[in-house]
Amino acid sequence: MSFSVTEATTRQKWMAGTLVILYAVISLIPLVWILMTGLKTPPDSISYPPKVMFEPSLEGYVNLFTTRTRVSKETLESLPPPANFAEEIVRNRDMVIAGPSKFGQRFMNSVIIGFGSTFLSVFLGTLAAYAFSRFRIPLADDLLFFILSTRMMPPIAVAIPIFLMYRNIGLSDTHLGMILLYTAVNISLAVWLLKGFIDEIPREYEEAALIDGYTRFQAFYKVVLPQAATGIASTAIFCLIFAWNEYAFAVLLTSGTAQTAPPFIPTIIGVGGLDWPAVAAGATLFLIPVMIFTIMLRKHLLRGITFGAVRK
Amino acid sequence: MAEVVLSSVSKSFGSTIALEDVSLTVPDGAFVVLLGPTGAGKTTMLRLISGLERLDAGDIHIGGRKVNTETPAQRDVAMVFQQYSLYPHLTVRQNLEFPLRSPILNTAEDEIKRKVNEVADILQIPHKLDNKATELSGGEMQRVSIGRALVRDPSIYLMDEPLSSLDAKLRTDLRVELKRIQANLGATFLYVTHDQIEAMTMATHVGVLNEGKLVQFGTPREIYENPNSIYVASRLGLPRINILPSEIFSSSAAGAVTTGMRPEHIRQGSGASAEVVRVEHLGDQTRLHLTLQGHEITTLAEPGRSYERGSEIKIEPKDPLYFDENGNRIFGRSI
Ligand SMILES: Nc1ncnc2c1ncn2[C@@H]1O[C@H](COP(=O)(O)OP(=O)(O)O)[C@@H](O)[C@H]1O
Ligand SMILES: [Mg+2]
């Protein structure tokens, strides 16, 4: 039998596989529980012992997207038959749909603010990283250190000053304000990550393009950008995850127009008793955009996450 | 195609002097080879001409036009880098098309197609045109790099050791091919190498660089036969020139400290006696390694003679080259 340092034996592969699957199952249990809770009825969701087998219902999702009012039996009977499944579910609880909830709008806020600040962080970060990587900038090292130092303090430590400042200049509870804030927090990460990636791209590529008759911007656009795609993709994912999940600033600075989903979801609990299925439904939907974004960029990711350790 | 003139060009990087007061004319249609060891400033010279580096002092003229402040794109030069210059995210064809599609050249589609196919044929890579650049072997990549220059018709082709990463056979093929292309087009080439066969066979002119200075410039023959220093003499010739103290031999030139002898400067059969240490049969030539009073000498076997390891043969210099204590040539007659 031959022995190889790099090739795993069948037994090793089995063991590794088992460990990975075990780990995946353990980490997925909370997710699965959220998914399941979203499909339970409110009584099922709080039954003891917890139900693993249950009859799925869309009540959580209906409650998430609607506001409802309780009506008397007589009124209920005097109504025309329910127009759709949502009304039917609601009437079974002696209620009628009063209107749409704010969830859709809050979710859109999250999308606008999350993707907006991600785009801005990555866009500015790429340009800054390129400049730091390629040009002789006076005090470049000090500037880079300064940029990094903005991340040494937890952002929330400056929450009060920012709160007051935002109120004074009218950025409180605005999309622009939140986009700028998340961009400010993310940009240092973006510059540092991207500089690492751009440093790895040999200058000769751009220089060849310059000699071949392209301007510096064209060389940047045609040569550097495609090769930095990995770095840009992974940086974008990091930025999006932060902006998407951010809770503290969102609670503090937004209440209406620009409120994002994270501060909104817990408020569902207070509305009509402990409506766990609606909360779980909100959480489930909230997971989807980051998941899609990550899956879309996954082919760039392996190399990106390992920061250039894996070479093609 | 155009003449390129460097006048008193200097360039330093911090405290490193890369080029110092270099003046050099690359005549229109010439094939100039730059020789010199690593760090001599060869790459720096090409980068200055292409505009990738700025001059500290001096002037560069291309086709009579002073280009000191022009951008690389304005200078109309093509360059093959020592390493990396294929774009990994593009196919071979896209790499070859890249210069032709630049806003400056802005070539018509059918012309692009014709040029790319022509160059691919010359470089023996037509079957690789649709491969990703990363799917090529090192030698193929380097050929595509050369191709990226050849699709253009610039004032001057700058090539930085373009064949150094290729295997021997391909190197020979491409050497011949490049020379043929240059001669056919009447193109101007400035070509860096440290392979002396490339220098001798391709060059119309050879420039020898040492620590940032151009120490000699001339035809390959002049450089070989009439080097002005030990340094230059050692650049060309296989086996290398033998440098021995002048006092070993009875005749010498006034002021000569060392005597340089290529194989053709060594007459066998008379003079001092040397011991045969080793005989190397290389096929086309047979090398003799001798020791003479503790000094090693490498020369060529003369046809029709037989040599035994350990035996003695007599040698004496025949019109050798004499050098002073600084290694500079003494053009005196032997006394
Ligand atoms: N960008 C640079 N920064 C600092 N030193 C450099 C740079 N480019 C070249 N040098 C130095 O200049 C000298 C000449 O380099 P180079 O022209 O690359 O030599 P060659 O191509 O003949 O090997 C070397 O000492 C090298 O270290
Ligand atoms: Mg070099």
Short mmCIF file of N, CA and C in Angstrom, two decimals, chain A residues 158-280:
data_model
loop_
_atom_site.label_atom_id
_atom_site.label_comp_id
_atom_site.label_asym_id
_atom_site.label_seq_id
_atom_site.Cartn_x
_atom_site.Cartn_y
_atom_site.Cartn_z
N VAL A 158 -19.71 55.97 19.67
CA VAL A 158 -19.96 57.35 19.26
C VAL A 158 -21.43 57.56 18.93
N ALA A 159 -22.27 56.68 19.42
CA ALA A 159 -23.69 56.74 19.06
C ALA A 159 -24.33 58.07 19.46
N ILE A 160 -24.05 58.52 20.68
CA ILE A 160 -24.71 59.75 21.16
C ILE A 160 -24.30 60.96 20.31
N PRO A 161 -22.99 61.21 20.15
CA PRO A 161 -22.62 62.33 19.28
C PRO A 161 -23.27 62.23 17.90
N ILE A 162 -23.26 61.02 17.34
CA ILE A 162 -23.84 60.89 16.00
C ILE A 162 -25.34 61.17 16.03
N PHE A 163 -25.97 60.68 17.08
CA PHE A 163 -27.41 60.92 17.22
C PHE A 163 -27.70 62.43 17.22
N LEU A 164 -26.92 63.17 18.03
CA LEU A 164 -27.14 64.62 18.14
C LEU A 164 -26.82 65.31 16.82
N MET A 165 -25.69 64.90 16.23
CA MET A 165 -25.27 65.50 14.98
C MET A 165 -26.32 65.28 13.90
N TYR A 166 -26.76 64.04 13.80
CA TYR A 166 -27.75 63.71 12.77
C TYR A 166 -29.02 64.52 12.96
N ARG A 167 -29.42 64.72 14.25
CA ARG A 167 -30.64 65.47 14.49
C ARG A 167 -30.46 66.91 14.03
N ASN A 168 -29.27 67.45 14.31
CA ASN A 168 -29.02 68.84 13.94
C ASN A 168 -29.00 69.06 12.43
N ILE A 169 -28.38 68.15 11.71
CA ILE A 169 -28.27 68.39 10.26
C ILE A 169 -29.36 67.67 9.49
N GLY A 170 -30.33 67.15 10.19
CA GLY A 170 -31.50 66.61 9.51
C GLY A 170 -31.28 65.27 8.82
N LEU A 171 -30.31 64.49 9.32
CA LEU A 171 -30.10 63.18 8.71
C LEU A 171 -30.78 62.06 9.50
N SER A 172 -31.36 62.40 10.65
CA SER A 172 -32.03 61.36 11.45
C SER A 172 -33.16 60.75 10.65
N ASP A 173 -33.25 59.43 10.75
CA ASP A 173 -34.35 58.72 10.11
C ASP A 173 -34.46 59.01 8.61
N THR A 174 -33.29 59.13 7.94
CA THR A 174 -33.32 59.25 6.48
C THR A 174 -32.49 58.11 5.88
N HIS A 175 -32.83 57.72 4.66
CA HIS A 175 -32.04 56.70 3.97
C HIS A 175 -30.61 57.16 3.79
N LEU A 176 -30.45 58.41 3.34
CA LEU A 176 -29.11 58.92 3.09
C LEU A 176 -28.25 58.86 4.35
N GLY A 177 -28.86 59.26 5.47
CA GLY A 177 -28.12 59.26 6.73
C GLY A 177 -27.62 57.86 7.06
N MET A 178 -28.48 56.87 6.93
CA MET A 178 -28.09 55.50 7.28
C MET A 178 -27.04 54.97 6.29
N ILE A 179 -27.22 55.30 5.00
CA ILE A 179 -26.24 54.85 4.00
C ILE A 179 -24.87 55.44 4.33
N LEU A 180 -24.83 56.72 4.63
CA LEU A 180 -23.55 57.37 4.94
C LEU A 180 -22.93 56.76 6.19
N LEU A 181 -23.77 56.51 7.18
CA LEU A 181 -23.25 55.98 8.44
C LEU A 181 -22.63 54.59 8.23
N TYR A 182 -23.36 53.71 7.57
CA TYR A 182 -22.83 52.36 7.36
C TYR A 182 -21.62 52.38 6.43
N THR A 183 -21.62 53.30 5.47
CA THR A 183 -20.46 53.43 4.60
C THR A 183 -19.24 53.86 5.41
N ALA A 184 -19.45 54.82 6.31
CA ALA A 184 -18.34 55.31 7.12
C ALA A 184 -17.75 54.17 7.96
N VAL A 185 -18.63 53.31 8.47
CA VAL A 185 -18.13 52.21 9.29
C VAL A 185 -17.41 51.17 8.42
N ASN A 186 -17.96 50.91 7.24
CA ASN A 186 -17.43 49.83 6.41
C ASN A 186 -16.21 50.21 5.59
N ILE A 187 -16.03 51.49 5.34
CA ILE A 187 -15.04 51.87 4.34
C ILE A 187 -13.61 51.49 4.74
N SER A 188 -13.33 51.51 6.05
CA SER A 188 -11.96 51.18 6.44
C SER A 188 -11.68 49.70 6.13
N LEU A 189 -12.65 48.86 6.45
CA LEU A 189 -12.50 47.45 6.11
C LEU A 189 -12.32 47.29 4.60
N ALA A 190 -13.13 48.02 3.84
CA ALA A 190 -13.09 47.89 2.38
C ALA A 190 -11.73 48.31 1.84
N VAL A 191 -11.22 49.43 2.32
CA VAL A 191 -9.93 49.92 1.81
C VAL A 191 -8.83 48.90 2.12
N TRP A 192 -8.82 48.42 3.35
CA TRP A 192 -7.75 47.50 3.73
C TRP A 192 -7.83 46.17 2.98
N LEU A 193 -9.03 45.62 2.92
CA LEU A 193 -9.18 44.34 2.21
C LEU A 193 -8.77 44.51 0.75
N LEU A 194 -9.31 45.55 0.11
CA LEU A 194 -9.10 45.70 -1.32
C LEU A 194 -7.66 46.07 -1.64
N LYS A 195 -7.03 46.82 -0.76
CA LYS A 195 -5.62 47.15 -1.02
C LYS A 195 -4.80 45.87 -1.07
N GLY A 196 -5.10 44.94 -0.18
CA GLY A 196 -4.40 43.66 -0.20
C GLY A 196 -4.57 42.96 -1.55
N PHE A 197 -5.79 42.97 -2.04
CA PHE A 197 -6.04 42.29 -3.32
C PHE A 197 -5.36 43.02 -4.48
N ILE A 198 -5.42 44.34 -4.48
CA ILE A 198 -4.86 45.09 -5.61
C ILE A 198 -3.33 45.03 -5.57
N ASP A 199 -2.77 45.01 -4.37
CA ASP A 199 -1.31 44.86 -4.26
C ASP A 199 -0.84 43.58 -4.95
N GLU A 200 -1.69 42.57 -4.92
CA GLU A 200 -1.31 41.28 -5.51
C GLU A 200 -1.34 41.27 -7.02
N ILE A 201 -2.01 42.23 -7.63
CA ILE A 201 -2.07 42.27 -9.09
C ILE A 201 -0.80 42.93 -9.59
N PRO A 202 0.01 42.22 -10.37
CA PRO A 202 1.28 42.82 -10.80
C PRO A 202 1.04 44.10 -11.59
N ARG A 203 1.86 45.10 -11.31
CA ARG A 203 1.75 46.37 -12.02
C ARG A 203 1.96 46.22 -13.51
N GLU A 204 2.73 45.20 -13.88
CA GLU A 204 3.05 45.04 -15.30
C GLU A 204 1.80 44.94 -16.16
N TYR A 205 0.71 44.40 -15.57
CA TYR A 205 -0.53 44.29 -16.35
C TYR A 205 -1.00 45.67 -16.81
N GLU A 206 -1.05 46.60 -15.85
CA GLU A 206 -1.50 47.94 -16.22
C GLU A 206 -0.48 48.62 -17.10
N GLU A 207 0.78 48.39 -16.77
CA GLU A 207 1.82 49.07 -17.56
C GLU A 207 1.77 48.63 -19.01
N ALA A 208 1.52 47.34 -19.21
CA ALA A 208 1.40 46.85 -20.59
C ALA A 208 0.24 47.56 -21.28
N ALA A 209 -0.86 47.75 -20.55
CA ALA A 209 -2.01 48.44 -21.15
C ALA A 209 -1.69 49.90 -21.45
N LEU A 210 -0.96 50.53 -20.55
CA LEU A 210 -0.58 51.94 -20.78
C LEU A 210 0.24 52.06 -22.05
N ILE A 211 1.21 51.13 -22.20
CA ILE A 211 2.07 51.18 -23.38
C ILE A 211 1.26 50.89 -24.64
N ASP A 212 0.25 50.03 -24.49
CA ASP A 212 -0.55 49.67 -25.66
C ASP A 212 -1.56 50.74 -26.04
N GLY A 213 -1.52 51.89 -25.38
CA GLY A 213 -2.34 52.99 -25.85
C GLY A 213 -3.60 53.24 -25.03
N TYR A 214 -3.69 52.65 -23.84
CA TYR A 214 -4.84 52.91 -23.00
C TYR A 214 -4.49 53.98 -21.96
N THR A 215 -5.52 54.71 -21.51
CA THR A 215 -5.27 55.68 -20.44
C THR A 215 -5.25 54.93 -19.11
N ARG A 216 -4.82 55.62 -18.07
CA ARG A 216 -4.75 54.95 -16.78
C ARG A 216 -6.13 54.48 -16.33
N PHE A 217 -7.13 55.31 -16.56
CA PHE A 217 -8.46 54.90 -16.12
C PHE A 217 -8.94 53.68 -16.92
N GLN A 218 -8.66 53.67 -18.22
CA GLN A 218 -9.05 52.51 -19.02
C GLN A 218 -8.30 51.26 -18.55
N ALA A 219 -7.03 51.43 -18.23
CA ALA A 219 -6.24 50.30 -17.75
C ALA A 219 -6.82 49.78 -16.44
N PHE A 220 -7.21 50.71 -15.58
CA PHE A 220 -7.82 50.34 -14.30
C PHE A 220 -9.11 49.55 -14.54
N TYR A 221 -9.91 50.09 -15.47
CA TYR A 221 -11.22 49.52 -15.70
C TYR A 221 -11.14 48.16 -16.41
N LYS A 222 -10.25 48.07 -17.39
CA LYS A 222 -10.19 46.86 -18.21
C LYS A 222 -9.28 45.78 -17.63
N VAL A 223 -8.31 46.17 -16.85
CA VAL A 223 -7.33 45.20 -16.39
C VAL A 223 -7.41 44.96 -14.89
N VAL A 224 -7.43 46.04 -14.12
CA VAL A 224 -7.38 45.87 -12.67
C VAL A 224 -8.72 45.37 -12.13
N LEU A 225 -9.80 46.02 -12.56
CA LEU A 225 -11.11 45.63 -12.01
C LEU A 225 -11.42 44.14 -12.20
N PRO A 226 -11.28 43.61 -13.43
CA PRO A 226 -11.61 42.18 -13.59
C PRO A 226 -10.75 41.30 -12.69
N GLN A 227 -9.52 41.71 -12.48
CA GLN A 227 -8.66 40.86 -11.67
C GLN A 227 -8.88 41.04 -10.19
N ALA A 228 -9.50 42.16 -9.83
CA ALA A 228 -9.80 42.38 -8.42
C ALA A 228 -11.20 41.86 -8.08
N ALA A 229 -11.85 41.21 -9.06
CA ALA A 229 -13.25 40.79 -8.87
C ALA A 229 -13.42 39.98 -7.59
N THR A 230 -12.49 39.07 -7.34
CA THR A 230 -12.55 38.25 -6.13
C THR A 230 -12.60 39.13 -4.88
N GLY A 231 -11.67 40.06 -4.83
CA GLY A 231 -11.59 40.93 -3.67
C GLY A 231 -12.83 41.79 -3.54
N ILE A 232 -13.30 42.29 -4.66
CA ILE A 232 -14.48 43.15 -4.62
C ILE A 232 -15.69 42.36 -4.13
N ALA A 233 -15.83 41.13 -4.63
CA ALA A 233 -16.97 40.31 -4.24
C ALA A 233 -16.93 40.02 -2.74
N SER A 234 -15.77 39.61 -2.23
CA SER A 234 -15.77 39.25 -0.81
C SER A 234 -15.91 40.48 0.06
N THR A 235 -15.33 41.59 -0.36
CA THR A 235 -15.50 42.82 0.42
C THR A 235 -16.97 43.22 0.44
N ALA A 236 -17.62 43.11 -0.72
CA ALA A 236 -19.03 43.49 -0.79
C ALA A 236 -19.86 42.63 0.17
N ILE A 237 -19.53 41.35 0.24
CA ILE A 237 -20.31 40.48 1.13
C ILE A 237 -20.11 40.88 2.59
N PHE A 238 -18.86 41.14 2.97
CA PHE A 238 -18.61 41.58 4.35
C PHE A 238 -19.38 42.86 4.66
N CYS A 239 -19.33 43.83 3.73
CA CYS A 239 -20.00 45.11 3.96
C CYS A 239 -21.51 44.91 4.07
N LEU A 240 -22.05 44.09 3.17
CA LEU A 240 -23.50 43.89 3.19
C LEU A 240 -23.94 43.22 4.49
N ILE A 241 -23.18 42.22 4.91
CA ILE A 241 -23.57 41.52 6.13
C ILE A 241 -23.61 42.48 7.31
N PHE A 242 -22.62 43.36 7.40
CA PHE A 242 -22.64 44.32 8.50
C PHE A 242 -23.85 45.24 8.41
N ALA A 243 -24.01 45.88 7.23
CA ALA A 243 -25.08 46.87 7.09
C ALA A 243 -26.44 46.21 7.25
N TRP A 244 -26.59 45.00 6.75
CA TRP A 244 -27.87 44.31 6.79
C TRP A 244 -28.27 43.95 8.21
N ASN A 245 -27.31 43.51 9.00
CA ASN A 245 -27.63 43.01 10.34
C ASN A 245 -27.55 44.08 11.41
N GLU A 246 -27.07 45.28 11.07
CA GLU A 246 -26.82 46.29 12.09
C GLU A 246 -28.11 46.61 12.84
N TYR A 247 -28.03 46.64 14.15
CA TYR A 247 -29.24 46.82 14.96
C TYR A 247 -29.19 48.10 15.80
N ALA A 248 -28.06 48.30 16.49
CA ALA A 248 -28.00 49.37 17.50
C ALA A 248 -28.25 50.75 16.90
N PHE A 249 -27.51 51.10 15.83
CA PHE A 249 -27.70 52.40 15.22
C PHE A 249 -29.09 52.52 14.62
N ALA A 250 -29.56 51.41 14.06
CA ALA A 250 -30.87 51.45 13.43
C ALA A 250 -31.95 51.77 14.47
N VAL A 251 -31.84 51.20 15.66
CA VAL A 251 -32.82 51.49 16.72
C VAL A 251 -32.74 52.95 17.11
N LEU A 252 -31.50 53.43 17.22
CA LEU A 252 -31.27 54.76 17.75
C LEU A 252 -31.67 55.85 16.75
N LEU A 253 -31.33 55.62 15.48
CA LEU A 253 -31.43 56.72 14.52
C LEU A 253 -32.67 56.64 13.63
N THR A 254 -33.34 55.48 13.59
CA THR A 254 -34.49 55.40 12.71
C THR A 254 -35.71 55.00 13.50
N SER A 255 -36.84 55.56 13.11
CA SER A 255 -38.08 55.17 13.80
C SER A 255 -39.20 55.01 12.79
N GLY A 256 -39.13 55.72 11.68
CA GLY A 256 -40.23 55.66 10.72
C GLY A 256 -39.73 55.46 9.31
N THR A 257 -39.65 56.55 8.56
CA THR A 257 -39.32 56.51 7.14
C THR A 257 -38.19 55.56 6.79
N ALA A 258 -37.10 55.63 7.55
CA ALA A 258 -35.91 54.90 7.16
C ALA A 258 -35.65 53.70 8.05
N GLN A 259 -36.65 53.30 8.86
CA GLN A 259 -36.41 52.18 9.77
C GLN A 259 -36.14 50.91 8.96
N THR A 260 -35.12 50.19 9.38
CA THR A 260 -34.78 48.94 8.69
C THR A 260 -35.48 47.78 9.36
N ALA A 261 -35.36 46.60 8.76
CA ALA A 261 -36.07 45.45 9.30
C ALA A 261 -35.60 45.02 10.69
N PRO A 262 -34.30 45.03 11.00
CA PRO A 262 -33.91 44.52 12.33
C PRO A 262 -34.61 45.20 13.50
N PRO A 263 -34.73 46.53 13.56
CA PRO A 263 -35.48 47.09 14.69
C PRO A 263 -36.99 46.87 14.57
N PHE A 264 -37.47 46.62 13.35
CA PHE A 264 -38.92 46.46 13.18
C PHE A 264 -39.40 45.09 13.66
N ILE A 265 -38.64 44.07 13.31
CA ILE A 265 -39.11 42.71 13.61
C ILE A 265 -39.50 42.52 15.08
N PRO A 266 -38.67 42.95 16.04
CA PRO A 266 -39.06 42.73 17.44
C PRO A 266 -40.34 43.47 17.83
N THR A 267 -40.66 44.57 17.12
CA THR A 267 -41.87 45.30 17.50
C THR A 267 -43.12 44.49 17.22
N ILE A 268 -43.01 43.48 16.36
CA ILE A 268 -44.17 42.63 16.08
C ILE A 268 -44.64 41.96 17.35
N ILE A 269 -43.67 41.61 18.20
CA ILE A 269 -44.01 40.87 19.42
C ILE A 269 -45.02 41.63 20.24
N GLY A 270 -44.83 42.94 20.30
CA GLY A 270 -45.68 43.74 21.17
C GLY A 270 -47.11 43.93 20.67
N VAL A 271 -47.31 43.76 19.35
CA VAL A 271 -48.58 44.17 18.78
C VAL A 271 -49.76 43.33 19.26
N GLY A 272 -49.71 42.06 19.06
CA GLY A 272 -50.89 41.27 19.42
C GLY A 272 -50.51 40.05 20.23
N GLY A 273 -49.93 40.24 21.38
CA GLY A 273 -49.47 39.10 22.16
C GLY A 273 -48.18 38.57 21.57
N LEU A 274 -47.72 37.42 22.05
CA LEU A 274 -46.46 36.86 21.57
C LEU A 274 -46.69 36.12 20.26
N ASP A 275 -46.53 36.86 19.15
CA ASP A 275 -46.79 36.25 17.86
C ASP A 275 -45.48 35.70 17.28
N TRP A 276 -45.00 34.59 17.88
CA TRP A 276 -43.72 34.04 17.44
C TRP A 276 -43.70 33.65 15.96
N PRO A 277 -44.74 33.06 15.41
CA PRO A 277 -44.68 32.70 13.98
C PRO A 277 -44.43 33.91 13.10
N ALA A 278 -45.05 35.07 13.43
CA ALA A 278 -44.83 36.25 12.60
C ALA A 278 -43.38 36.72 12.70
N VAL A 279 -42.84 36.68 13.93
CA VAL A 279 -41.43 37.07 14.10
C VAL A 279 -40.53 36.13 13.30
N ALA A 280 -40.80 34.84 13.41
CA ALA A 280 -39.98 33.86 12.70
C ALA A 280 -40.10 34.03 11.19
#
